[in-house]
Amino acid sequence: MTLKEGRRVKLAADTRLTDAALVTEAPSAVAGSVVGSLSLAAGTEGVVDRVVEHRDESQGVREYERLKSLLDSFGHQMPTESRRQLEEQIGSLEPEWTAHQERGNRVTVRVRFDNGFILDDAPEAAFTPA
């Protein structure tokens, strides 16, 4: 599923937020201390504010893309030995490229719930269409 900004969604499962919550505008004795946790019930509805697609690429994936582009663009002009070496380099990076393709890109969303809460950097899979 690919979520889009402005789309109504709901939480697919009960969600407990456990990151530290900090009080910033409080007396100095309380400032910076943890104040608790928050749970949101499955089915809580809201609107997608932002969708971010994270490209998690390793150095090997970037190198595969670079070498493959070089081969596709200039391979027909290369001397036979140079082309063979380039094809070998690409072949050695192929397993990492295949794993990257199977894994896909990670997508996170920012959702503004009807109750006023905002959940940011949440995995797309945590939501279903409302």
XYZ file of C-alpha atoms in Angstrom:
130
model
C 0.000 0.000 0.000
C 1.261 3.469 -0.812
C -0.212 6.216 1.312
C -0.638 9.721 -0.054
C -0.838 13.081 1.693
C -4.390 14.037 2.609
C -5.639 10.436 2.707
C -7.676 9.311 5.699
C -6.204 6.333 7.535
C -6.673 4.395 10.749
C -4.264 2.492 12.978
C -4.135 -1.175 12.060
C -3.346 -2.328 15.626
C -3.096 -1.017 19.174
C 0.054 1.101 19.315
C 2.060 1.887 22.427
C 4.509 4.778 22.135
C 7.471 4.177 24.410
C 9.993 6.849 23.433
C 10.954 9.329 26.129
C 8.548 12.244 26.524
C 10.222 15.374 27.830
C 8.603 18.312 29.624
C 10.184 21.484 28.254
C 8.034 24.229 29.766
C 7.848 23.259 33.428
C 9.519 24.093 36.737
C 13.229 23.237 36.722
C 12.655 20.230 39.015
C 10.447 18.591 36.368
C 12.069 19.851 33.146
C 13.688 17.095 31.115
C 12.168 14.202 33.066
C 10.162 11.346 31.575
C 6.437 11.820 32.115
C 5.024 8.487 30.876
C 3.896 6.590 27.810
C 0.957 6.788 25.431
C -1.217 4.100 23.862
C -3.388 4.615 20.800
C -6.209 2.162 20.052
C -6.520 0.267 16.785
C -8.953 2.068 14.517
C -7.936 5.566 15.649
C -8.445 7.697 12.538
C -6.518 10.605 11.115
C -5.123 12.224 7.980
C -1.711 11.652 6.402
C 0.278 14.922 6.589
C 3.498 13.723 5.009
C 4.935 10.648 3.268
C 8.703 10.087 3.212
C 10.371 7.420 1.098
C 13.769 6.494 2.524
C 16.318 5.165 0.074
C 18.388 2.758 2.135
C 21.258 2.155 -0.259
C 24.600 0.688 0.622
C 27.822 1.629 -1.102
C 27.605 -1.609 -3.127
C 24.128 -0.732 -4.428
C 25.250 2.738 -5.489
C 28.324 1.241 -7.170
C 26.181 -1.329 -9.006
C 23.920 1.443 -10.328
C 26.921 3.520 -11.412
C 28.692 0.644 -13.184
C 25.498 -0.635 -14.824
C 24.778 2.843 -16.173
C 28.337 3.067 -17.496
C 27.997 -0.299 -19.235
C 24.593 0.552 -20.711
C 25.772 3.930 -21.991
C 29.298 3.197 -23.202
C 29.724 -0.595 -23.193
C 29.393 -0.869 -26.968
C 32.347 1.543 -27.386
C 34.670 -0.127 -24.864
C 37.547 -2.402 -25.718
C 36.617 -6.064 -25.224
C 38.816 -6.588 -22.138
C 37.569 -3.416 -20.405
C 33.968 -4.406 -21.070
C 34.604 -7.916 -19.699
C 36.143 -6.495 -16.490
C 33.212 -4.134 -16.054
C 30.743 -7.008 -16.512
C 32.635 -9.024 -13.870
C 32.462 -6.122 -11.407
C 28.744 -5.766 -12.028
C 28.280 -9.530 -11.592
C 30.050 -9.462 -8.229
C 27.660 -6.747 -6.999
C 24.526 -8.447 -8.343
C 23.580 -10.353 -5.124
C 23.624 -7.119 -3.111
C 21.567 -5.385 -5.813
C 19.019 -8.216 -5.892
C 18.648 -8.124 -2.093
C 18.126 -4.363 -2.249
C 15.417 -4.755 -4.910
C 13.588 -7.418 -2.875
C 13.748 -5.341 0.303
C 12.379 -2.188 -1.363
C 12.443 1.305 0.057
C 11.239 2.080 3.567
C 8.260 4.465 3.712
C 7.317 6.452 6.812
C 4.385 8.788 7.380
C 3.284 11.637 9.601
C -0.366 11.281 10.629
C -2.495 13.907 12.370
C -5.148 12.017 14.330
C -8.670 13.346 14.806
C -8.025 13.512 18.567
C -5.185 16.018 18.003
C -2.205 13.703 18.398
C 0.473 13.639 15.713
C 2.479 10.501 15.023
C 5.598 11.168 12.966
C 8.103 8.804 11.327
C 5.699 5.871 11.665
C 6.002 2.891 9.295
C 3.458 2.933 6.486
C 2.382 -0.623 7.394
C 0.965 0.584 10.721
C -2.030 2.114 8.896
C -4.935 0.993 6.756
C -7.251 3.132 4.623
C -10.171 4.576 6.595
